[in-house]
Coordinates of C-alpha atoms in Angstrom, one line a residue:
M143 CA 41.6 -46.8 -34.7
K144 CA 39.9 -43.9 -36.4
V145 CA 42.1 -40.8 -36.5
T146 CA 40.1 -37.6 -36.3
R147 CA 41.2 -34.3 -37.8
P148 CA 40.8 -31.3 -35.5
T149 CA 38.5 -28.5 -36.4
K150 CA 40.1 -25.4 -38.0
D151 CA 39.9 -23.6 -34.6
A152 CA 41.8 -26.4 -32.8
K153 CA 45.2 -24.6 -33.0
N154 CA 43.7 -22.0 -30.7
F155 CA 42.2 -24.4 -28.3
P156 CA 44.0 -24.7 -25.0
F157 CA 44.9 -28.4 -25.2
N158 CA 46.9 -30.4 -27.6
G159 CA 45.3 -33.8 -28.2
K160 CA 48.7 -35.5 -28.5
R161 CA 50.3 -34.1 -25.3
L162 CA 48.0 -34.4 -22.3
S163 CA 50.4 -32.4 -20.2
L164 CA 48.0 -29.7 -21.6
S165 CA 50.1 -26.6 -21.5
L166 CA 48.5 -23.2 -22.4
V167 CA 48.9 -22.1 -26.0
V168 CA 50.3 -18.8 -27.2
L169 CA 47.5 -17.0 -29.0
V170 CA 48.4 -15.7 -32.4
G171 CA 46.6 -14.6 -35.6
S172 CA 43.2 -13.2 -36.3
L173 CA 41.5 -15.0 -33.4
A174 CA 43.7 -13.4 -30.8
N175 CA 41.1 -10.7 -30.2
F176 CA 38.5 -13.4 -29.6
Y177 CA 40.6 -14.6 -26.7
A178 CA 41.1 -11.1 -25.3
P179 CA 41.9 -10.9 -21.6
I180 CA 39.2 -10.2 -19.1
S181 CA 40.3 -6.6 -18.6
R182 CA 39.4 -5.8 -22.2
I183 CA 35.7 -6.7 -21.8
A184 CA 33.9 -3.3 -22.1
V185 CA 31.3 -4.0 -19.4
A186 CA 30.5 -2.1 -16.2
Q187 CA 29.9 -4.6 -13.4
K188 CA 28.0 -3.6 -10.3
P189 CA 29.9 -3.4 -7.1
I190 CA 29.9 -6.1 -4.4
G191 CA 26.7 -6.4 -2.4
T192 CA 24.1 -5.2 -4.9
G193 CA 22.5 -8.7 -4.9
A194 CA 19.3 -9.3 -7.0
S195 CA 18.2 -5.7 -7.1
R196 CA 16.9 -5.4 -10.6
V197 CA 13.1 -4.8 -10.8
V198 CA 11.4 -7.8 -12.4
S199 CA 7.9 -7.4 -13.9
A200 CA 5.2 -10.0 -13.1
D201 CA 5.4 -11.2 -16.7
E202 CA 9.1 -11.6 -16.6
A203 CA 8.9 -13.5 -13.3
R204 CA 6.3 -15.8 -14.8
Y205 CA 8.5 -16.6 -17.8
I206 CA 11.6 -17.1 -15.5
E207 CA 9.6 -19.7 -13.5
L208 CA 8.4 -21.4 -16.7
S209 CA 12.0 -21.6 -17.9
Q210 CA 13.1 -23.1 -14.7
Q211 CA 10.4 -25.7 -14.9
A212 CA 11.2 -26.5 -18.5
E213 CA 14.9 -27.2 -17.6
E214 CA 13.9 -29.6 -14.9
T215 CA 11.3 -31.3 -17.1
D216 CA 13.9 -31.9 -19.8
H217 CA 16.3 -33.4 -17.3
Q218 CA 13.6 -35.8 -15.9
E219 CA 12.4 -36.8 -19.3
A220 CA 16.0 -37.6 -20.5
N221 CA 16.5 -39.7 -17.4
R222 CA 13.3 -41.7 -18.0
L223 CA 14.9 -43.1 -21.2
Q224 CA 17.2 -45.5 -19.4
P225 CA 19.3 -48.1 -21.3
T226 CA 19.1 -51.8 -20.5
S227 CA 21.6 -53.1 -18.0
A228 CA 23.6 -54.6 -20.8
G229 CA 23.9 -51.3 -22.6
V230 CA 24.4 -51.4 -26.3
S231 CA 25.5 -54.4 -28.3
G232 CA 29.0 -55.5 -27.4
Q233 CA 29.2 -53.4 -24.2
T234 CA 28.9 -54.2 -20.6
Q235 CA 28.1 -51.5 -18.1
Q236 CA 29.8 -51.4 -14.7
Q237 CA 27.9 -50.4 -11.6
S238 CA 29.9 -47.1 -11.7
G239 CA 28.4 -46.3 -15.1
R240 CA 31.6 -46.8 -17.0
I241 CA 31.9 -49.2 -20.0
V242 CA 34.1 -52.3 -19.9
S243 CA 34.3 -53.0 -23.6
S244 CA 33.7 -50.2 -26.1
G245 CA 33.3 -51.6 -29.6
K246 CA 33.7 -49.0 -32.3
A247 CA 35.8 -45.9 -31.9
F248 CA 34.2 -42.5 -31.4
D249 CA 33.6 -40.6 -34.7
P250 CA 33.0 -36.9 -34.2
T251 CA 31.8 -36.5 -37.7
K252 CA 28.8 -38.8 -36.9
M253 CA 28.1 -36.8 -33.8
E254 CA 28.2 -33.5 -35.7
S255 CA 26.0 -34.9 -38.5
Y256 CA 23.4 -36.1 -36.0
L257 CA 23.2 -32.7 -34.4
K258 CA 22.8 -30.9 -37.7
Q259 CA 20.2 -33.3 -39.0
E260 CA 18.0 -33.3 -35.9
L261 CA 18.1 -29.5 -35.2
T262 CA 17.5 -28.7 -38.9
K263 CA 14.5 -31.1 -38.8
E264 CA 13.2 -29.3 -35.7
G265 CA 13.2 -26.0 -37.5
A266 CA 15.9 -24.2 -35.3
V267 CA 16.5 -20.7 -36.6
G268 CA 20.1 -21.0 -35.4
F269 CA 22.3 -23.3 -33.4
S270 CA 26.0 -23.7 -32.5
Y271 CA 28.0 -26.6 -31.2
A272 CA 31.4 -27.7 -30.1
I273 CA 32.9 -31.2 -29.6
V274 CA 36.1 -31.9 -27.6
Q275 CA 38.0 -35.2 -27.7
S276 CA 40.9 -35.7 -25.2
G277 CA 41.1 -32.0 -24.7
Q278 CA 41.2 -31.2 -28.4
L279 CA 38.5 -29.3 -30.2
V280 CA 37.7 -31.7 -33.0
K281 CA 34.4 -30.2 -34.3
S282 CA 32.8 -26.9 -33.9
G283 CA 30.4 -24.9 -36.0
A284 CA 27.0 -23.3 -36.4
Q285 CA 24.0 -23.2 -38.7
G286 CA 21.4 -20.5 -39.3
W287 CA 20.9 -17.1 -37.8
A288 CA 22.0 -15.3 -34.7
R289 CA 19.7 -12.5 -36.0
A290 CA 17.4 -13.7 -38.8
S291 CA 17.3 -12.2 -42.3
W292 CA 13.7 -11.0 -41.7
E293 CA 14.7 -8.7 -38.8
G294 CA 15.5 -5.8 -41.2
K295 CA 18.6 -3.8 -41.9
P296 CA 18.7 -0.1 -41.0
L297 CA 21.5 2.2 -42.1
N298 CA 22.6 2.9 -38.6
P299 CA 22.7 0.6 -35.5
D300 CA 19.5 0.9 -33.6
P301 CA 19.1 0.1 -29.9
N302 CA 15.8 -1.6 -30.7
A303 CA 17.2 -5.1 -31.3
Q304 CA 14.4 -6.1 -33.7
K305 CA 15.7 -3.5 -36.2
Q306 CA 19.4 -4.2 -36.3
P307 CA 21.1 -6.1 -39.1
S308 CA 20.8 -9.8 -39.7
V309 CA 23.8 -11.9 -38.5
M310 CA 24.7 -15.5 -39.2
L311 CA 25.4 -17.6 -36.2
T312 CA 28.9 -19.0 -35.6
A313 CA 30.5 -21.2 -32.9
T314 CA 32.1 -18.1 -31.4
K315 CA 29.0 -16.0 -31.3
R316 CA 27.7 -15.5 -27.8
M317 CA 24.2 -16.1 -26.6
T318 CA 22.5 -16.4 -23.2
V319 CA 23.2 -19.8 -21.7
A320 CA 20.4 -19.5 -19.0
S321 CA 20.8 -22.2 -16.3
I322 CA 24.1 -23.5 -17.8
S323 CA 25.3 -20.7 -15.5
K324 CA 24.8 -23.0 -12.5
P325 CA 27.8 -25.2 -13.2
I326 CA 29.9 -22.1 -13.6
T327 CA 28.8 -21.0 -10.1
A328 CA 29.4 -24.5 -8.8
V329 CA 33.1 -24.4 -10.0
A330 CA 33.5 -21.0 -8.2
V331 CA 32.1 -22.4 -5.0
M332 CA 34.3 -25.5 -5.2
K333 CA 37.3 -23.3 -5.8
L334 CA 36.7 -21.6 -2.4
V335 CA 36.2 -25.1 -0.8
E336 CA 39.4 -26.3 -2.2
Q337 CA 41.2 -23.2 -0.9
K338 CA 39.7 -24.0 2.6
K339 CA 37.9 -20.7 2.6
L340 CA 34.6 -22.5 2.7
S341 CA 33.2 -26.0 3.6
L342 CA 30.3 -27.7 1.9
D343 CA 28.9 -28.4 5.3
D344 CA 29.1 -24.8 6.4
K345 CA 25.8 -23.2 7.2
F346 CA 25.3 -20.5 4.6
Y347 CA 23.1 -18.1 6.5
P348 CA 25.6 -16.9 9.1
L349 CA 27.8 -15.7 6.2
I350 CA 25.2 -13.3 4.9
K351 CA 23.2 -12.6 8.0
N352 CA 24.4 -9.0 8.2
K353 CA 23.0 -8.3 4.8
F354 CA 19.8 -10.3 5.4
P355 CA 19.0 -10.0 9.1
L356 CA 15.5 -11.6 8.9
A357 CA 15.3 -15.4 8.5
G358 CA 12.5 -17.8 9.1
K359 CA 12.6 -21.1 10.9
G360 CA 15.2 -23.6 9.5
V361 CA 17.2 -21.2 7.3
E362 CA 20.0 -21.1 9.8
N363 CA 20.6 -24.9 9.3
V364 CA 20.8 -24.9 5.5
T365 CA 24.3 -25.8 4.2
I366 CA 26.3 -24.9 1.2
R367 CA 25.9 -28.5 -0.1
Q368 CA 22.1 -28.2 0.2
L369 CA 22.1 -25.0 -1.9
L370 CA 24.3 -26.7 -4.6
T371 CA 22.0 -29.8 -4.7
H372 CA 18.6 -27.9 -4.5
T373 CA 17.8 -29.6 -1.2
S374 CA 17.6 -26.4 0.9
G375 CA 13.8 -26.6 1.5
L376 CA 13.5 -22.9 0.7
K377 CA 10.1 -21.9 -0.6
A378 CA 9.5 -22.6 -4.3
G379 CA 8.5 -20.0 -6.8
V380 CA 10.0 -16.9 -5.1
G381 CA 13.0 -16.8 -7.3
C382 CA 16.0 -14.4 -7.1
S383 CA 14.2 -11.1 -7.2
N384 CA 13.2 -11.1 -3.5
L385 CA 15.9 -12.9 -1.4
P386 CA 14.9 -11.1 1.8
G387 CA 11.3 -12.3 1.4
L388 CA 12.5 -15.8 0.5
L389 CA 14.6 -16.1 3.6
S390 CA 11.9 -14.7 5.9
Q391 CA 9.6 -17.5 5.0
G392 CA 11.8 -20.3 6.4
T393 CA 12.3 -23.8 5.0
S394 CA 10.1 -26.9 4.6
G395 CA 12.7 -29.6 5.2
N396 CA 15.4 -30.8 2.8
S397 CA 13.5 -32.4 -0.1
Y398 CA 14.7 -31.8 -3.6
N399 CA 13.2 -28.8 -5.4
Y400 CA 15.1 -27.3 -8.4
E401 CA 15.1 -23.5 -7.7
N402 CA 17.1 -20.6 -9.1
S403 CA 17.1 -19.0 -5.7
N404 CA 19.5 -21.5 -4.3
F405 CA 22.2 -20.3 -6.7
C406 CA 21.4 -16.6 -6.1
L407 CA 22.1 -17.2 -2.5
L408 CA 25.4 -18.9 -3.5
R409 CA 26.3 -15.7 -5.2
E410 CA 25.9 -13.9 -1.9
V411 CA 28.1 -16.4 -0.2
I412 CA 30.8 -16.1 -2.9
E413 CA 30.8 -12.4 -2.6
K414 CA 31.1 -12.5 1.2
V415 CA 33.9 -15.1 1.3
S416 CA 35.9 -13.8 -1.7
G417 CA 35.4 -10.1 -1.0
Q418 CA 34.7 -9.6 -4.7
N419 CA 31.7 -9.0 -6.9
Y420 CA 30.5 -12.4 -8.1
V421 CA 31.0 -11.7 -11.8
N422 CA 34.5 -10.2 -11.2
Y423 CA 35.4 -13.2 -9.1
V424 CA 34.3 -15.8 -11.7
Q425 CA 36.0 -13.9 -14.5
S426 CA 39.3 -13.5 -12.7
E427 CA 39.6 -16.7 -10.7
I428 CA 37.8 -19.2 -13.0
L429 CA 37.4 -18.0 -16.6
S430 CA 40.7 -16.2 -17.0
K431 CA 42.5 -19.4 -15.8
M432 CA 40.7 -21.2 -18.6
T433 CA 41.8 -18.6 -21.1
I434 CA 38.2 -17.5 -21.6
G435 CA 38.0 -13.8 -22.0
D436 CA 34.7 -13.2 -23.7
M437 CA 32.1 -14.3 -21.2
S438 CA 30.0 -11.8 -19.2
C439 CA 26.5 -11.4 -17.9
Q440 CA 25.5 -8.8 -20.5
P441 CA 24.6 -9.2 -24.1
D442 CA 26.8 -8.0 -27.0
V443 CA 26.7 -4.3 -27.5
N444 CA 26.4 -4.6 -31.3
N445 CA 24.0 -7.0 -32.9
P446 CA 23.3 -9.4 -30.0
T447 CA 21.8 -12.8 -30.6
L448 CA 18.1 -12.9 -30.7
Y449 CA 15.8 -15.7 -29.7
Y450 CA 13.0 -17.3 -31.7
N451 CA 10.3 -19.9 -32.0
T452 CA 10.1 -22.1 -35.1
S453 CA 7.9 -19.6 -37.0
K454 CA 9.4 -16.6 -39.0
T455 CA 8.6 -14.0 -36.4
L456 CA 10.7 -11.2 -34.9
G457 CA 13.2 -12.3 -32.3
K458 CA 13.3 -11.5 -28.6
L459 CA 16.3 -9.9 -26.8
W460 CA 17.7 -11.2 -23.5
G461 CA 19.1 -8.4 -21.4
D462 CA 21.6 -7.6 -18.7
Y463 CA 21.3 -10.3 -15.9
S464 CA 24.4 -9.4 -14.0
D465 CA 22.4 -9.6 -10.7
T466 CA 21.2 -13.1 -11.2
C467 CA 23.7 -14.9 -13.5
S468 CA 24.9 -17.1 -10.6
A469 CA 21.6 -18.9 -11.4
Y470 CA 20.9 -17.8 -15.0
G471 CA 22.2 -15.2 -17.4
W472 CA 25.8 -15.8 -18.4
Y473 CA 26.6 -15.1 -22.1
A474 CA 28.9 -17.5 -23.8
S475 CA 29.7 -19.1 -27.1
A476 CA 29.8 -22.8 -27.9
T477 CA 33.6 -22.7 -28.0
D478 CA 33.8 -20.8 -24.6
L479 CA 31.8 -23.6 -22.9
A480 CA 33.9 -26.3 -24.7
K481 CA 37.0 -24.8 -23.1
F482 CA 35.2 -24.7 -19.7
L483 CA 34.5 -28.4 -20.0
A484 CA 38.0 -29.3 -21.1
Y485 CA 39.6 -27.4 -18.2
I486 CA 37.3 -29.1 -15.8
R487 CA 38.2 -32.6 -17.2
Y488 CA 41.9 -32.0 -17.1
H489 CA 41.9 -30.4 -13.6
K490 CA 43.4 -27.1 -14.6
V491 CA 41.2 -25.0 -12.2
L492 CA 40.0 -27.6 -9.7
S493 CA 42.0 -30.6 -8.5
K494 CA 40.9 -34.1 -9.5
P495 CA 39.5 -35.0 -6.1
T496 CA 37.5 -31.8 -6.0
T497 CA 36.3 -32.2 -9.6
D498 CA 35.2 -35.8 -8.9
Q499 CA 33.3 -34.8 -5.8
M500 CA 31.5 -32.0 -7.6
L501 CA 30.4 -34.3 -10.5
S502 CA 29.6 -37.5 -8.6
E503 CA 27.7 -35.7 -5.8
G504 CA 25.8 -33.5 -8.3
L505 CA 27.0 -30.3 -6.8
G506 CA 25.7 -27.9 -9.4
W507 CA 25.6 -30.6 -12.1
K508 CA 23.1 -33.3 -13.1
K509 CA 23.5 -36.9 -14.0
T510 CA 22.1 -38.7 -17.0
I511 CA 22.6 -42.4 -17.6
G512 CA 23.2 -43.6 -21.2
T513 CA 24.4 -46.7 -23.0
R514 CA 28.0 -45.8 -22.4
G515 CA 27.8 -44.9 -18.7
T516 CA 27.1 -41.8 -16.6
Y517 CA 27.0 -38.4 -18.4
Y518 CA 27.4 -35.3 -16.2
Q519 CA 25.5 -32.3 -17.6
H520 CA 23.5 -29.2 -17.1
G521 CA 21.0 -27.6 -19.5
G522 CA 19.5 -24.2 -19.7
D523 CA 16.2 -22.9 -21.0
W524 CA 14.7 -19.4 -21.4
I525 CA 11.1 -19.0 -22.4
A526 CA 9.6 -15.7 -23.5
S527 CA 6.3 -14.8 -24.9
E528 CA 5.1 -16.7 -28.0
N529 CA 7.3 -19.6 -26.9
K530 CA 10.4 -17.8 -28.1
G531 CA 13.7 -18.4 -26.3
F532 CA 16.8 -20.4 -25.8
T533 CA 17.7 -24.0 -25.1
G534 CA 21.1 -25.6 -24.7
V535 CA 23.2 -28.1 -22.7
I536 CA 26.8 -29.0 -21.9
M537 CA 27.8 -32.6 -21.3
H538 CA 30.9 -34.3 -19.8
F539 CA 30.8 -37.8 -21.3
P540 CA 33.0 -40.9 -20.8
D541 CA 35.7 -41.7 -23.5
N542 CA 37.2 -38.2 -22.9
I543 CA 34.5 -36.5 -24.8
D544 CA 32.9 -33.2 -23.9
A545 CA 30.2 -31.4 -26.0
V546 CA 28.1 -28.3 -26.1
V547 CA 25.0 -27.4 -28.1
L548 CA 23.3 -24.0 -28.0
V549 CA 20.0 -23.2 -29.8
N550 CA 18.4 -19.8 -30.1
T551 CA 15.0 -21.3 -30.8
R552 CA 12.4 -23.0 -28.6
G553 CA 10.9 -26.1 -30.1
D554 CA 9.4 -29.5 -29.2
F555 CA 12.7 -31.3 -28.7
N556 CA 14.6 -32.3 -25.6
K557 CA 18.1 -30.9 -25.8
T558 CA 19.5 -33.3 -23.2
T559 CA 18.2 -36.3 -25.1
L560 CA 19.4 -34.8 -28.4
L561 CA 23.0 -34.4 -27.3
K562 CA 23.0 -37.7 -25.5
N563 CA 21.8 -39.5 -28.7
A564 CA 24.3 -37.6 -30.8
Y565 CA 27.1 -38.8 -28.7
E566 CA 25.9 -42.4 -28.7
A567 CA 25.4 -42.3 -32.5
A568 CA 29.1 -41.5 -32.9
F569 CA 29.9 -45.1 -32.0
K570 CA 27.6 -46.8 -34.4

């Protein structure tokens, strides 16, 4: 069997690959500040109850809708590329999606090489990635720019993002993760379910009726489960900027329709049930338990990551999305999200039955079928003017493999298919 060497950051990763009791590590050395506790994040979160109050321009609303559509299109395209019933050579796929015989061992170097080769070929300005095997960070890295060399270098930091210094991308550099925020919210909801403070079959509207007193026909029957699975039947295209208006229009049945608004309503539920602001609740009850101290819904104060197309043009800046990050807008690094996946796999925040239910029922997660079984994932896309923006995906694979890829460049590639193919290439 191939023995893999952990990445240089592995000693600071929460799990030891040899001991799956998976105790927390003591943080030492120069990376200690990177894993700073939540209380040290210098951000001012809004108090509970503010909801989606930020004014959204017509242009921004249009690009948010396009981004939402792009994420769903990528998922559907990835699922159209189904493997044969026999899977790859030497493997037999069970009905459950798991593999009976596996052939060659997983080689993270091959997976890493595939990602680098394909994203370089696609002209990505910058990308980062992290690969976890059996709870151990075995590969992580980045290539290209967080802020490209052609952005300019003023003598003093300038609040105009396009004039701040160039910065190379690293695996620990944060960027917006767009709709990858939805699995984070799903874990927060499932935590409340596990604590019996909430049921998936609870009707959501009675919980927030005092804040949103007007609701159209059918809204009172929508459940938490339906919000998590985008089967609420709430009107498409309204988004998160006008929740009162959305609720007043009622529902149109329970057919599937991928909509950010479902997860902005879950934010309201989390705040009501927990008694905390959504961001504060996620940071204290979910992320801090995962030893993740650097995630927030606001960009870096100094030299935040910019977002590009494949031409050498000035980057765009994604701003403060504290009001909507239950659906889109968390900021995280590749290694942050790798830890998020590892803690989910080894049931350190949610129990195994709760985790299995969340994944198998698609509660805030999506399923993609590959040659090695069922892959649980969620992607994110942000599209700005001139096709600049972000794309990325997290995936929970069979074989105890988890992986993340984040790209600060919009291109003509499908990030879900890219990461799926990279994983499968690691067995060839």
